[in-house]
PDB file of C-alpha atoms and ligand atoms in Angstrom:
ATOM      1  CA  MET A   1      23.341 -17.358  11.747  1.00 92.00           C
ATOM      2  CA  ILE A   2      19.988 -15.604  12.051  1.00 97.00           C
ATOM      3  CA  THR A   3      19.503 -12.658   9.709  1.00 98.00           C
ATOM      4  CA  PHE A   4      17.314 -10.146  10.873  1.00 98.00           C
ATOM      5  CA  TYR A   5      14.478  -7.970   9.122  1.00 98.00           C
ATOM      6  CA  GLY A   6      12.024  -5.315  10.433  1.00 98.00           C
ATOM      7  CA  VAL A   7       9.725  -2.643   9.801  1.00 98.00           C
ATOM      8  CA  ILE A   8      10.445   1.113  10.914  1.00 98.00           C
ATOM      9  CA  GLY A   9       7.674   3.547  11.434  1.00 97.00           C
ATOM     10  CA  ASP A  10       6.256   5.907  14.111  1.00 97.00           C
ATOM     11  CA  PRO A  11       3.574   4.706  15.209  1.00 95.00           C
ATOM     12  CA  ILE A  12       4.515   1.221  14.625  1.00 97.00           C
ATOM     13  CA  GLU A  13       3.083  -1.001  17.498  1.00 92.00           C
ATOM     14  CA  HIS A  14       0.043  -2.305  15.411  1.00 91.00           C
ATOM     15  CA  SER A  15       2.058  -3.506  12.538  1.00 95.00           C
ATOM     16  CA  LEU A  16       0.860  -6.822  11.291  1.00 97.00           C
ATOM     17  CA  SER A  17       4.198  -7.291   9.225  1.00 97.00           C
ATOM     18  CA  PRO A  18       6.104  -9.205  11.704  1.00 98.00           C
ATOM     19  CA  ALA A  19       3.245 -11.803  12.072  1.00 97.00           C
ATOM     20  CA  MET A  20       3.154 -12.069   8.184  1.00 98.00           C
ATOM     21  CA  HIS A  21       6.964 -12.323   7.540  1.00 98.00           C
ATOM     22  CA  ASN A  22       7.599 -14.560  10.349  1.00 98.00           C
ATOM     23  CA  ALA A  23       5.019 -16.907   9.256  1.00 98.00           C
ATOM     24  CA  ALA A  24       6.787 -16.865   5.769  1.00 98.00           C
ATOM     25  CA  PHE A  25      10.223 -17.435   7.245  1.00 98.00           C
ATOM     26  CA  ASP A  26       8.779 -20.343   9.389  1.00 98.00           C
ATOM     27  CA  ALA A  27       6.738 -22.018   6.412  1.00 98.00           C
ATOM     28  CA  LEU A  28      10.212 -22.072   4.271  1.00 98.00           C
ATOM     29  CA  GLY A  29      12.388 -23.209   7.342  1.00 98.00           C
ATOM     30  CA  MET A  30      14.544 -19.998   7.116  1.00 98.00           C
ATOM     31  CA  ASP A  31      16.648 -18.792   9.950  1.00 98.00           C
ATOM     32  CA  CYS A  32      15.497 -15.415   9.891  1.00 98.00           C
ATOM     33  CA  TYR A  33      13.543 -13.056  12.203  1.00 98.00           C
ATOM     34  CA  TYR A  34      11.411  -9.845  11.402  1.00 98.00           C
ATOM     35  CA  GLY A  35      10.783  -7.191  14.202  1.00 98.00           C
ATOM     36  CA  ALA A  36       8.932  -3.987  14.464  1.00 98.00           C
ATOM     37  CA  PHE A  37      10.960  -0.946  15.349  1.00 98.00           C
ATOM     38  CA  HIS A  38       9.568   2.390  16.549  1.00 98.00           C
ATOM     39  CA  VAL A  39      11.786   5.095  14.935  1.00 98.00           C
ATOM     40  CA  LYS A  40      11.084   8.830  15.237  1.00 98.00           C
ATOM     41  CA  GLY A  41      12.124  11.030  12.360  1.00 97.00           C
ATOM     42  CA  ARG A  42      15.245  12.454  13.715  1.00 97.00           C
ATOM     43  CA  PHE A  43      16.689   8.972  14.255  1.00 98.00           C
ATOM     44  CA  LEU A  44      15.881   7.570  11.164  1.00 98.00           C
ATOM     45  CA  TYR A  45      19.414   8.084   9.391  1.00 97.00           C
ATOM     46  CA  GLU A  46      21.018   6.270  12.313  1.00 97.00           C
ATOM     47  CA  ALA A  47      18.201   3.719  12.667  1.00 98.00           C
ATOM     48  CA  VAL A  48      18.896   2.647   8.769  1.00 98.00           C
ATOM     49  CA  ASN A  49      22.613   2.777   9.071  1.00 97.00           C
ATOM     50  CA  GLY A  50      22.650   1.024  12.474  1.00 98.00           C
ATOM     51  CA  ALA A  51      20.527  -1.834  10.970  1.00 98.00           C
ATOM     52  CA  ARG A  52      22.863  -2.010   8.076  1.00 97.00           C
ATOM     53  CA  CYS A  53      26.078  -2.144  10.354  1.00 98.00           C
ATOM     54  CA  LEU A  54      24.422  -4.718  12.375  1.00 98.00           C
ATOM     55  CA  GLY A  55      23.872  -7.175   9.251  1.00 97.00           C
ATOM     56  CA  PHE A  56      20.063  -6.953   9.067  1.00 98.00           C
ATOM     57  CA  GLY A  57      18.982  -8.295   5.275  1.00 98.00           C
ATOM     58  CA  GLY A  58      16.662  -5.509   4.920  1.00 98.00           C
ATOM     59  CA  LEU A  59      13.844  -3.266   6.124  1.00 98.00           C
ATOM     60  CA  ASN A  60      10.304  -2.164   5.438  1.00 98.00           C
ATOM     61  CA  VAL A  61       9.440   1.407   5.929  1.00 97.00           C
ATOM     62  CA  THR A  62       6.287   2.972   6.863  1.00 96.00           C
ATOM     63  CA  VAL A  63       4.711   5.953   7.682  1.00 94.00           C
ATOM     64  CA  PRO A  64       6.137   8.684   8.094  1.00 96.00           C
ATOM     65  CA  HIS A  65       9.300   7.711   6.543  1.00 97.00           C
ATOM     66  CA  LYS A  66       8.176   6.645   3.085  1.00 96.00           C
ATOM     67  CA  GLU A  67       8.965   9.632   1.255  1.00 95.00           C
ATOM     68  CA  ILE A  68      12.095  11.018   3.193  1.00 97.00           C
ATOM     69  CA  ILE A  69      13.786   7.651   3.016  1.00 97.00           C
ATOM     70  CA  ILE A  70      14.882   8.079  -0.661  1.00 96.00           C
ATOM     71  CA  ARG A  71      16.826  11.125   0.110  1.00 94.00           C
ATOM     72  CA  PHE A  72      19.521   8.904   1.667  1.00 92.00           C
ATOM     73  CA  VAL A  73      18.910   5.510   0.207  1.00 97.00           C
ATOM     74  CA  PRO A  74      19.262   5.190  -3.460  1.00 97.00           C
ATOM     75  CA  ALA A  75      15.742   4.828  -4.911  1.00 97.00           C
ATOM     76  CA  ASP A  76      15.093   2.218  -7.826  1.00 97.00           C
ATOM     77  CA  GLU A  77      13.329   3.456 -10.746  1.00 96.00           C
ATOM     78  CA  THR A  78       9.757   2.849  -9.312  1.00 97.00           C
ATOM     79  CA  SER A  79      10.359   4.512  -5.976  1.00 97.00           C
ATOM     80  CA  HIS A  80      11.965   7.136  -7.655  1.00 96.00           C
ATOM     81  CA  ASP A  81       9.022   7.688 -10.059  1.00 96.00           C
ATOM     82  CA  ILE A  82       6.621   7.400  -7.041  1.00 97.00           C
ATOM     83  CA  GLY A  83       8.592   9.534  -4.797  1.00 95.00           C
ATOM     84  CA  ALA A  84       8.500   7.206  -2.056  1.00 95.00           C
ATOM     85  CA  ALA A  85       9.922   3.549  -0.965  1.00 97.00           C
ATOM     86  CA  ASN A  86       8.419   1.218   1.461  1.00 97.00           C
ATOM     87  CA  THR A  87      11.603  -1.547   1.341  1.00 98.00           C
ATOM     88  CA  ILE A  88      15.183  -1.173   1.809  1.00 98.00           C
ATOM     89  CA  ASP A  89      17.441  -4.135   0.658  1.00 98.00           C
ATOM     90  CA  PHE A  90      20.900  -4.065   2.259  1.00 98.00           C
ATOM     91  CA  LYS A  91      22.557  -6.417  -0.401  1.00 97.00           C
ATOM     92  CA  THR A  92      21.913  -3.873  -3.279  1.00 96.00           C
ATOM     93  CA  ASN A  93      21.633  -0.947  -0.669  1.00 96.00           C
ATOM     94  CA  LYS A  94      18.737   0.140  -2.727  1.00 98.00           C
ATOM     95  CA  ALA A  95      15.062   1.383  -1.798  1.00 98.00           C
ATOM     96  CA  TYR A  96      12.195  -0.103  -3.526  1.00 98.00           C
ATOM     97  CA  ASN A  97       8.418   0.453  -3.660  1.00 98.00           C
ATOM     98  CA  THR A  98       6.189  -2.700  -3.553  1.00 98.00           C
ATOM     99  CA  ASP A  99       2.803  -0.918  -2.675  1.00 97.00           C
ATOM    100  CA  ALA A 100       2.222  -0.168  -6.389  1.00 97.00           C
ATOM    101  CA  SER A 101       2.875  -3.474  -7.662  1.00 97.00           C
ATOM    102  CA  GLY A 102       1.105  -4.928  -4.367  1.00 98.00           C
ATOM    103  CA  ALA A 103      -2.069  -3.146  -5.158  1.00 98.00           C
ATOM    104  CA  ILE A 104      -1.915  -4.302  -8.874  1.00 98.00           C
ATOM    105  CA  ALA A 105      -1.411  -7.797  -7.815  1.00 98.00           C
ATOM    106  CA  SER A 106      -4.414  -7.674  -5.536  1.00 98.00           C
ATOM    107  CA  LEU A 107      -6.421  -6.776  -8.408  1.00 98.00           C
ATOM    108  CA  ARG A 108      -5.103  -9.393 -10.666  1.00 98.00           C
ATOM    109  CA  ASP A 109      -5.322 -12.282  -8.481  1.00 97.00           C
ATOM    110  CA  ASN A 110      -9.101 -11.318  -8.055  1.00 98.00           C
ATOM    111  CA  GLY A 111      -9.311 -11.566 -11.819  1.00 98.00           C
ATOM    112  CA  VAL A 112      -9.280  -7.840 -12.425  1.00 98.00           C
ATOM    113  CA  SER A 113      -7.256  -6.355 -15.357  1.00 98.00           C
ATOM    114  CA  VAL A 114      -7.171  -2.435 -15.051  1.00 98.00           C
ATOM    115  CA  LYS A 115      -6.071  -2.013 -18.775  1.00 98.00           C
ATOM    116  CA  GLY A 116      -8.495   0.373 -20.617  1.00 98.00           C
ATOM    117  CA  LYS A 117     -10.787   0.615 -17.426  1.00 98.00           C
ATOM    118  CA  ARG A 118     -11.675   3.800 -15.712  1.00 98.00           C
ATOM    119  CA  VAL A 119     -10.771   3.810 -12.090  1.00 98.00           C
ATOM    120  CA  LEU A 120     -11.711   6.289  -9.331  1.00 98.00           C
ATOM    121  CA  VAL A 121      -8.860   6.576  -6.831  1.00 98.00           C
ATOM    122  CA  LEU A 122     -10.346   8.321  -3.454  1.00 98.00           C
ATOM    123  CA  GLY A 123      -7.758  10.031  -1.564  1.00 97.00           C
ATOM    124  CA  ALA A 124      -4.480  11.751  -2.776  1.00 96.00           C
ATOM    125  CA  GLY A 125      -2.271  11.025   0.169  1.00 92.00           C
ATOM    126  CA  GLY A 126       0.586   8.656   0.109  1.00 89.00           C
ATOM    127  CA  ALA A 127      -1.016   5.473  -0.789  1.00 94.00           C
ATOM    128  CA  ALA A 128      -2.668   7.074  -3.394  1.00 97.00           C
ATOM    129  CA  ARG A 129       0.610   8.256  -5.033  1.00 96.00           C
ATOM    130  CA  ALA A 130       1.822   4.493  -5.269  1.00 97.00           C
ATOM    131  CA  VAL A 131      -1.710   3.103  -6.500  1.00 98.00           C
ATOM    132  CA  THR A 132      -2.237   5.498  -9.171  1.00 98.00           C
ATOM    133  CA  TYR A 133       1.475   5.016 -10.450  1.00 98.00           C
ATOM    134  CA  GLY A 134       0.646   1.119 -10.531  1.00 98.00           C
ATOM    135  CA  LEU A 135      -2.639   1.972 -12.346  1.00 98.00           C
ATOM    136  CA  LEU A 136      -1.354   4.093 -15.088  1.00 98.00           C
ATOM    137  CA  LYS A 137       1.564   1.961 -15.601  1.00 98.00           C
ATOM    138  CA  ASN A 138      -0.910  -0.967 -16.321  1.00 98.00           C
ATOM    139  CA  GLY A 139      -3.025   1.139 -18.743  1.00 98.00           C
ATOM    140  CA  ALA A 140      -6.030   2.438 -16.721  1.00 98.00           C
ATOM    141  CA  ALA A 141      -7.546   5.940 -16.968  1.00 98.00           C
ATOM    142  CA  VAL A 142      -7.572   7.410 -13.332  1.00 98.00           C
ATOM    143  CA  THR A 143      -9.693   9.878 -11.791  1.00 98.00           C
ATOM    144  CA  ILE A 144      -8.245  10.805  -8.291  1.00 98.00           C
ATOM    145  CA  ALA A 145     -11.104  12.454  -5.960  1.00 98.00           C
ATOM    146  CA  ASN A 146      -9.808  14.025  -2.914  1.00 98.00           C
ATOM    147  CA  ARG A 147     -11.473  16.189  -0.107  1.00 98.00           C
ATOM    148  CA  THR A 148      -8.791  18.778  -0.301  1.00 98.00           C
ATOM    149  CA  ALA A 149      -9.160  19.012  -4.337  1.00 98.00           C
ATOM    150  CA  PRO A 150      -5.769  21.013  -4.996  1.00 98.00           C
ATOM    151  CA  LYS A 151      -3.873  17.794  -3.717  1.00 98.00           C
ATOM    152  CA  ALA A 152      -5.582  15.672  -6.202  1.00 98.00           C
ATOM    153  CA  ALA A 153      -4.786  18.198  -8.879  1.00 98.00           C
ATOM    154  CA  ASP A 154      -1.174  18.272  -7.705  1.00 98.00           C
ATOM    155  CA  LEU A 155      -0.853  14.585  -7.719  1.00 97.00           C
ATOM    156  CA  ALA A 156      -2.577  14.334 -11.137  1.00 98.00           C
ATOM    157  CA  ALA A 157      -0.135  16.702 -12.552  1.00 98.00           C
ATOM    158  CA  TYR A 158       2.653  14.809 -10.792  1.00 96.00           C
ATOM    159  CA  MET A 159       1.712  11.630 -12.483  1.00 97.00           C
ATOM    160  CA  ARG A 160       0.417  12.636 -15.759  1.00 97.00           C
ATOM    161  CA  GLU A 161       3.716  11.663 -17.584  1.00 96.00           C
ATOM    162  CA  TYR A 162       2.513   7.910 -16.711  1.00 97.00           C
ATOM    163  CA  GLY A 163      -0.888   8.048 -18.430  1.00 97.00           C
ATOM    164  CA  ASP A 164      -4.427   9.430 -18.401  1.00 98.00           C
ATOM    165  CA  VAL A 165      -5.029  10.901 -14.894  1.00 98.00           C
ATOM    166  CA  PHE A 166      -7.235  13.566 -13.680  1.00 98.00           C
ATOM    167  CA  GLY A 167      -7.497  15.238 -10.240  1.00 98.00           C
ATOM    168  CA  THR A 168     -10.746  16.630  -8.781  1.00 98.00           C
ATOM    169  CA  GLY A 169     -12.672  17.159  -5.378  1.00 98.00           C
ATOM    170  CA  MET A 170     -15.048  14.909  -3.584  1.00 97.00           C
ATOM    171  CA  ASP A 171     -18.073  16.921  -4.812  1.00 97.00           C
ATOM    172  CA  ASN A 172     -20.434  15.048  -7.100  1.00 96.00           C
ATOM    173  CA  LEU A 173     -19.079  11.954  -5.871  1.00 98.00           C
ATOM    174  CA  LYS A 174     -22.275   9.921  -6.930  1.00 98.00           C
ATOM    175  CA  GLU A 175     -21.646  10.700 -10.546  1.00 98.00           C
ATOM    176  CA  LYS A 176     -17.827  10.036 -10.495  1.00 98.00           C
ATOM    177  CA  VAL A 177     -18.517   6.733  -8.854  1.00 98.00           C
ATOM    178  CA  ALA A 178     -21.137   6.060 -11.490  1.00 98.00           C
ATOM    179  CA  ILE A 179     -18.809   6.108 -14.363  1.00 98.00           C
ATOM    180  CA  ALA A 180     -16.036   4.021 -12.624  1.00 98.00           C
ATOM    181  CA  ASP A 181     -15.267   0.520 -13.469  1.00 98.00           C
ATOM    182  CA  VAL A 182     -13.247   0.089 -10.273  1.00 98.00           C
ATOM    183  CA  ILE A 183     -13.250   2.300  -7.201  1.00 98.00           C
ATOM    184  CA  ILE A 184     -10.354   2.234  -4.654  1.00 98.00           C
ATOM    185  CA  ASN A 185     -10.407   3.703  -1.228  1.00 98.00           C
ATOM    186  CA  THR A 186      -7.014   5.042  -0.204  1.00 97.00           C
ATOM    187  CA  THR A 187      -8.405   7.526   2.200  1.00 97.00           C
ATOM    188  CA  THR A 188      -8.174   6.886   5.972  1.00 95.00           C
ATOM    189  CA  VAL A 189     -12.055   6.785   6.025  1.00 97.00           C
ATOM    190  CA  GLY A 190     -13.327   3.690   7.340  1.00 96.00           C
ATOM    191  CA  LEU A 191     -10.532   3.020  10.056  1.00 94.00           C
ATOM    192  CA  ASN A 192     -13.421   4.126  12.057  1.00 93.00           C
ATOM    193  CA  GLU A 193     -16.295   1.758  12.270  1.00 91.00           C
ATOM    194  CA  GLY A 194     -19.282   2.667  10.208  1.00 93.00           C
ATOM    195  CA  GLU A 195     -17.564   5.469   8.071  1.00 97.00           C
ATOM    196  CA  THR A 196     -17.644   5.503   4.225  1.00 98.00           C
ATOM    197  CA  LEU A 197     -17.725   8.015   1.318  1.00 98.00           C
ATOM    198  CA  VAL A 198     -19.405   5.709  -0.783  1.00 98.00           C
ATOM    199  CA  THR A 199     -22.874   3.811  -0.126  1.00 98.00           C
ATOM    200  CA  ALA A 200     -24.610   0.891  -1.670  1.00 98.00           C
ATOM    201  CA  ASP A 201     -27.057   3.119  -3.655  1.00 98.00           C
ATOM    202  CA  MET A 202     -24.016   4.720  -5.570  1.00 98.00           C
ATOM    203  CA  LEU A 203     -22.615   1.344  -6.773  1.00 98.00           C
ATOM    204  CA  ASN A 204     -23.828  -1.553  -9.300  1.00 98.00           C
ATOM    205  CA  GLU A 205     -22.838  -5.306  -9.483  1.00 98.00           C
ATOM    206  CA  LYS A 206     -20.598  -4.587 -12.453  1.00 98.00           C
ATOM    207  CA  GLN A 207     -18.120  -2.660 -10.615  1.00 98.00           C
ATOM    208  CA  VAL A 208     -14.936  -3.656  -8.352  1.00 98.00           C
ATOM    209  CA  VAL A 209     -14.505  -2.013  -4.970  1.00 98.00           C
ATOM    210  CA  PHE A 210     -11.045  -2.192  -3.502  1.00 98.00           C
ATOM    211  CA  ASP A 211     -10.540  -0.686   0.196  1.00 98.00           C
ATOM    212  CA  LEU A 212      -6.925  -0.325   1.600  1.00 97.00           C
ATOM    213  CA  VAL A 213      -7.951   0.210   5.040  1.00 96.00           C
ATOM    214  CA  TYR A 214      -7.286  -3.252   6.490  1.00 95.00           C
ATOM    215  CA  ARG A 215      -8.407  -2.612  10.156  1.00 94.00           C
ATOM    216  CA  PRO A 216     -11.487  -3.411  10.302  1.00 95.00           C
ATOM    217  CA  VAL A 217     -10.819  -6.132   7.536  1.00 96.00           C
ATOM    218  CA  GLU A 218     -14.376  -5.711   6.362  1.00 96.00           C
ATOM    219  CA  THR A 219     -14.936  -1.744   6.188  1.00 97.00           C
ATOM    220  CA  LYS A 220     -18.271  -0.109   5.913  1.00 98.00           C
ATOM    221  CA  LEU A 221     -17.514   0.308   2.323  1.00 98.00           C
ATOM    222  CA  LEU A 222     -16.821  -3.102   1.560  1.00 98.00           C
ATOM    223  CA  ARG A 223     -20.243  -4.031   3.188  1.00 98.00           C
ATOM    224  CA  GLU A 224     -22.014  -1.452   1.161  1.00 98.00           C
ATOM    225  CA  ALA A 225     -20.347  -2.798  -1.827  1.00 98.00           C
ATOM    226  CA  LYS A 226     -21.373  -6.334  -1.337  1.00 98.00           C
ATOM    227  CA  LEU A 227     -24.851  -5.091  -0.940  1.00 98.00           C
ATOM    228  CA  ALA A 228     -24.887  -3.586  -4.378  1.00 98.00           C
ATOM    229  CA  GLY A 229     -23.596  -6.910  -5.640  1.00 98.00           C
ATOM    230  CA  ALA A 230     -20.042  -5.378  -6.536  1.00 98.00           C
ATOM    231  CA  LYS A 231     -16.744  -7.493  -6.382  1.00 98.00           C
ATOM    232  CA  THR A 232     -14.916  -6.441  -3.342  1.00 98.00           C
ATOM    233  CA  ILE A 233     -11.043  -6.787  -2.483  1.00 98.00           C
ATOM    234  CA  ASP A 234      -9.830  -5.926   1.132  1.00 98.00           C
ATOM    235  CA  GLY A 235      -6.934  -4.095   2.401  1.00 97.00           C
ATOM    236  CA  ILE A 236      -5.255  -7.275   3.826  1.00 98.00           C
ATOM    237  CA  THR A 237      -5.249  -8.621   0.199  1.00 98.00           C
ATOM    238  CA  MET A 238      -2.706  -5.557  -0.657  1.00 98.00           C
ATOM    239  CA  LEU A 239      -0.864  -5.738   2.794  1.00 97.00           C
ATOM    240  CA  VAL A 240       0.255  -9.361   2.017  1.00 98.00           C
ATOM    241  CA  ARG A 241       1.065  -8.712  -1.695  1.00 98.00           C
ATOM    242  CA  GLN A 242       3.267  -5.824  -1.060  1.00 98.00           C
ATOM    243  CA  GLY A 243       4.738  -7.825   1.871  1.00 98.00           C
ATOM    244  CA  ALA A 244       5.382 -10.555  -0.208  1.00 98.00           C
ATOM    245  CA  LEU A 245       7.057  -8.502  -3.009  1.00 98.00           C
ATOM    246  CA  SER A 246       9.495  -7.165  -0.388  1.00 98.00           C
ATOM    247  CA  PHE A 247      10.090 -10.533   0.973  1.00 98.00           C
ATOM    248  CA  GLU A 248      11.423 -11.391  -2.644  1.00 98.00           C
ATOM    249  CA  VAL A 249      13.558  -8.529  -3.059  1.00 98.00           C
ATOM    250  CA  TRP A 250      15.267  -9.420  -0.128  1.00 98.00           C
ATOM    251  CA  THR A 251      15.611 -13.348  -0.407  1.00 98.00           C
ATOM    252  CA  GLY A 252      14.928 -13.977  -3.997  1.00 97.00           C
ATOM    253  CA  VAL A 253      12.526 -16.496  -2.867  1.00 97.00           C
ATOM    254  CA  LYS A 254       8.678 -16.470  -3.563  1.00 97.00           C
ATOM    255  CA  PRO A 255       7.036 -16.761  -0.010  1.00 98.00           C
ATOM    256  CA  PRO A 256       3.849 -18.832   0.657  1.00 98.00           C
ATOM    257  CA  LEU A 257       0.953 -16.144   0.195  1.00 97.00           C
ATOM    258  CA  ASP A 258      -1.513 -18.451   1.966  1.00 97.00           C
ATOM    259  CA  ALA A 259       0.811 -18.571   5.260  1.00 97.00           C
ATOM    260  CA  MET A 260       1.341 -14.941   5.180  1.00 98.00           C
ATOM    261  CA  GLU A 261      -2.258 -14.258   4.642  1.00 97.00           C
ATOM    262  CA  ARG A 262      -3.482 -16.442   7.413  1.00 97.00           C
ATOM    263  CA  SER A 263      -1.221 -15.023   9.773  1.00 97.00           C
ATOM    264  CA  ALA A 264      -1.964 -11.340   8.876  1.00 97.00           C
ATOM    265  CA  ARG A 265      -5.834 -12.191   9.226  1.00 97.00           C
ATOM    266  CA  ASP A 266      -5.398 -13.901  12.418  1.00 95.00           C
ATOM    267  CA  ALA A 267      -3.319 -11.082  13.702  1.00 93.00           C
ATOM    268  CA  VAL A 268      -5.887  -8.312  12.909  1.00 90.00           C
TER     269      VAL A 268
HETATM  270  P1  NAP B 301      -2.432   9.930   4.037  1.00 97.58           P
HETATM  271  O1  NAP B 301      -1.092  10.105   3.425  1.00 97.58           O
HETATM  272  O2  NAP B 301      -2.205  10.468   5.696  1.00 97.58           O
HETATM  273  O3  NAP B 301      -3.472  10.092   3.220  1.00 97.58           O
HETATM  274  C1  NAP B 301      -4.800  10.299   3.881  1.00 97.58           C
HETATM  275  C2  NAP B 301      -5.807  10.618   2.640  1.00 97.58           C
HETATM  276  O4  NAP B 301      -7.230  10.396   3.639  1.00 97.58           O
HETATM  277  C3  NAP B 301      -5.905  12.127   2.287  1.00 97.58           C
HETATM  278  O5  NAP B 301      -6.273  11.915   0.853  1.00 97.58           O
HETATM  279  C4  NAP B 301      -6.848  12.801   3.091  1.00 97.58           C
HETATM  280  O6  NAP B 301      -7.538  13.673   2.300  1.00 97.58           O
HETATM  281  C5  NAP B 301      -7.935  11.638   3.346  1.00 97.58           C
HETATM  282  N1  NAP B 301      -9.001  11.690   4.145  1.00 97.58           N
HETATM  283  C6  NAP B 301      -8.637  11.637   5.630  1.00 97.58           C
HETATM  284  N2  NAP B 301      -9.875  12.043   6.420  1.00 97.58           N
HETATM  285  C7  NAP B 301     -10.706  12.096   5.444  1.00 97.58           C
HETATM  286  C8  NAP B 301     -12.218  12.354   5.484  1.00 97.58           C
HETATM  287  N3  NAP B 301     -12.953  12.458   6.576  1.00 97.58           N
HETATM  288  N4  NAP B 301     -13.065  12.602   4.253  1.00 97.58           N
HETATM  289  C9  NAP B 301     -12.267  12.471   3.244  1.00 97.58           C
HETATM  290  N5  NAP B 301     -10.971  12.208   2.823  1.00 97.58           N
HETATM  291  C10 NAP B 301     -10.201  12.042   4.160  1.00 97.58           C
HETATM  292  O7  NAP B 301      -2.450   8.333   4.417  1.00 97.58           O
HETATM  293  P2  NAP B 301      -1.825   7.067   3.384  1.00 97.58           P
HETATM  294  O8  NAP B 301      -0.412   6.862   4.018  1.00 97.58           O
HETATM  295  O9  NAP B 301      -2.309   7.583   2.232  1.00 97.58           O
HETATM  296  O10 NAP B 301      -2.592   5.861   3.853  1.00 97.58           O
HETATM  297  C11 NAP B 301      -4.134   5.897   3.729  1.00 97.58           C
HETATM  298  C12 NAP B 301      -4.802   4.633   4.192  1.00 97.58           C
HETATM  299  O11 NAP B 301      -4.437   3.736   3.215  1.00 97.58           O
HETATM  300  C13 NAP B 301      -4.515   4.126   5.426  1.00 97.58           C
HETATM  301  O12 NAP B 301      -5.767   3.443   6.283  1.00 97.58           O
HETATM  302  C14 NAP B 301      -3.395   3.091   5.281  1.00 97.58           C
HETATM  303  O13 NAP B 301      -3.421   2.075   6.487  1.00 97.58           O
HETATM  304  C15 NAP B 301      -3.967   2.363   4.367  1.00 97.58           C
HETATM  305  N6  NAP B 301      -2.780   1.754   3.406  1.00 97.58           N
HETATM  306  C16 NAP B 301      -2.936   0.200   3.332  1.00 97.58           C
HETATM  307  C17 NAP B 301      -1.970  -0.414   2.672  1.00 97.58           C
HETATM  308  C18 NAP B 301      -2.245  -1.922   2.440  1.00 97.58           C
HETATM  309  O14 NAP B 301      -1.231  -2.602   2.209  1.00 97.58           O
HETATM  310  N7  NAP B 301      -3.519  -2.450   2.576  1.00 97.58           N
HETATM  311  C19 NAP B 301      -0.970   0.141   2.112  1.00 97.58           C
HETATM  312  C20 NAP B 301      -0.879   1.584   2.333  1.00 97.58           C
HETATM  313  C21 NAP B 301      -1.699   2.461   3.191  1.00 97.58           C
HETATM  314  P3  NAP B 301      -6.967  15.300   2.661  1.00 97.58           P
HETATM  315  O15 NAP B 301      -5.966  15.259   1.588  1.00 97.58           O
HETATM  316  O16 NAP B 301      -8.042  16.108   2.303  1.00 97.58           O
HETATM  317  O17 NAP B 301      -6.403  15.420   3.984  1.00 97.58           O
END
C-alpha cells in the first residue's frame, strides 16, 4: 500500500520538496508519494491530526508553522532547543528540526569545517535560528547581524548557552564581513534579482559565502562572492540536505542526494 508524505505551509505552491522527495522514492523503488498541502494557521492542528489518522508516514512543516508546531507535537531535543521544527514523524509522533544539520552538512560537503571559525550570519529570522544553533553546536564563533538590531541581540541572548555568539545591527557591515571566515545569508535579500547586502569589494578569496536563498539559485551575493574569488555554496545545497535528513527520519534510509539535487535544480 502506498505511504503518503507531504509538506504543509502557507504559501506552498512553489515548494520544491515534492519534486525532491518523489525523485528519491522513485530512485529507491519505494511505494510512497509526497505532496504539497496549503494549510492555513487556523487549520494546522486538524491538518496534522488528519494526516496522522489517514496513515501518512510524516510531514515537513514550513513557514509560517515551524514555531507553533512544537506546541502540539512533542519536540526532540534539537527542535526544542531551536524553538522550531520542520519535520514530523508519525511513527514516533515527534517533531524534528533538520535545518540546522542541513546547513552544517552543506558546509561539510563543500569541505568547510566551522570549528573555531568566525561566522557572520546575516539575518535573525527563523532560518537564522536553526543555522546559528548548528554553527554553535559545531564550535563556530557567531556574529548575527540583522537590519533590526534588537532581534539579533535577542537571538544571540537565546543562543548564548550553546556557544560564543553576539548580536548586532547591519551598520559597519564592511568591517563585520572583513573579519569573518564564513558569511551566511539567511535574510530574504536576494529573492529579488540584483539585491545583495554584501558586494565583491567587501570579500576576499579566503572566505566562504553561503546563501540560503535558492530562488534564484545563483543570487547576486553568490555572483559577487565568485568575483572576489570566495568559495560559494547555494541554497539548493541546503534544501536538499535538510530534505534528505527528513527522509532518513521517516524511512531510516539514506536517500540518493544526487537524484534529489537534480530534481530540485530542474524544478527551480
Ligand atoms: P524570516 O523569518 O521572515 O526572516 C527574514 C530575515 O530577513 C529577517 O532577519 C529580516 O530582517 C531580513 N530582511 C528582510 N528584508 C531585508 C532587507 N531589505 N534588508 C535586510 N534584511 C532584511 O525568514 P526565514 O524563514 O528566516 O527565511 C529567510 C530566507 O531563507 C528565505 O529566503 C528562505 O527561503 C530561506 N531558507 C532557505 C532554506 C534552505 O534550505 N535553503 C531553509 C530555510 C530558509 P528584520 O528582522 O529586520 O525584518
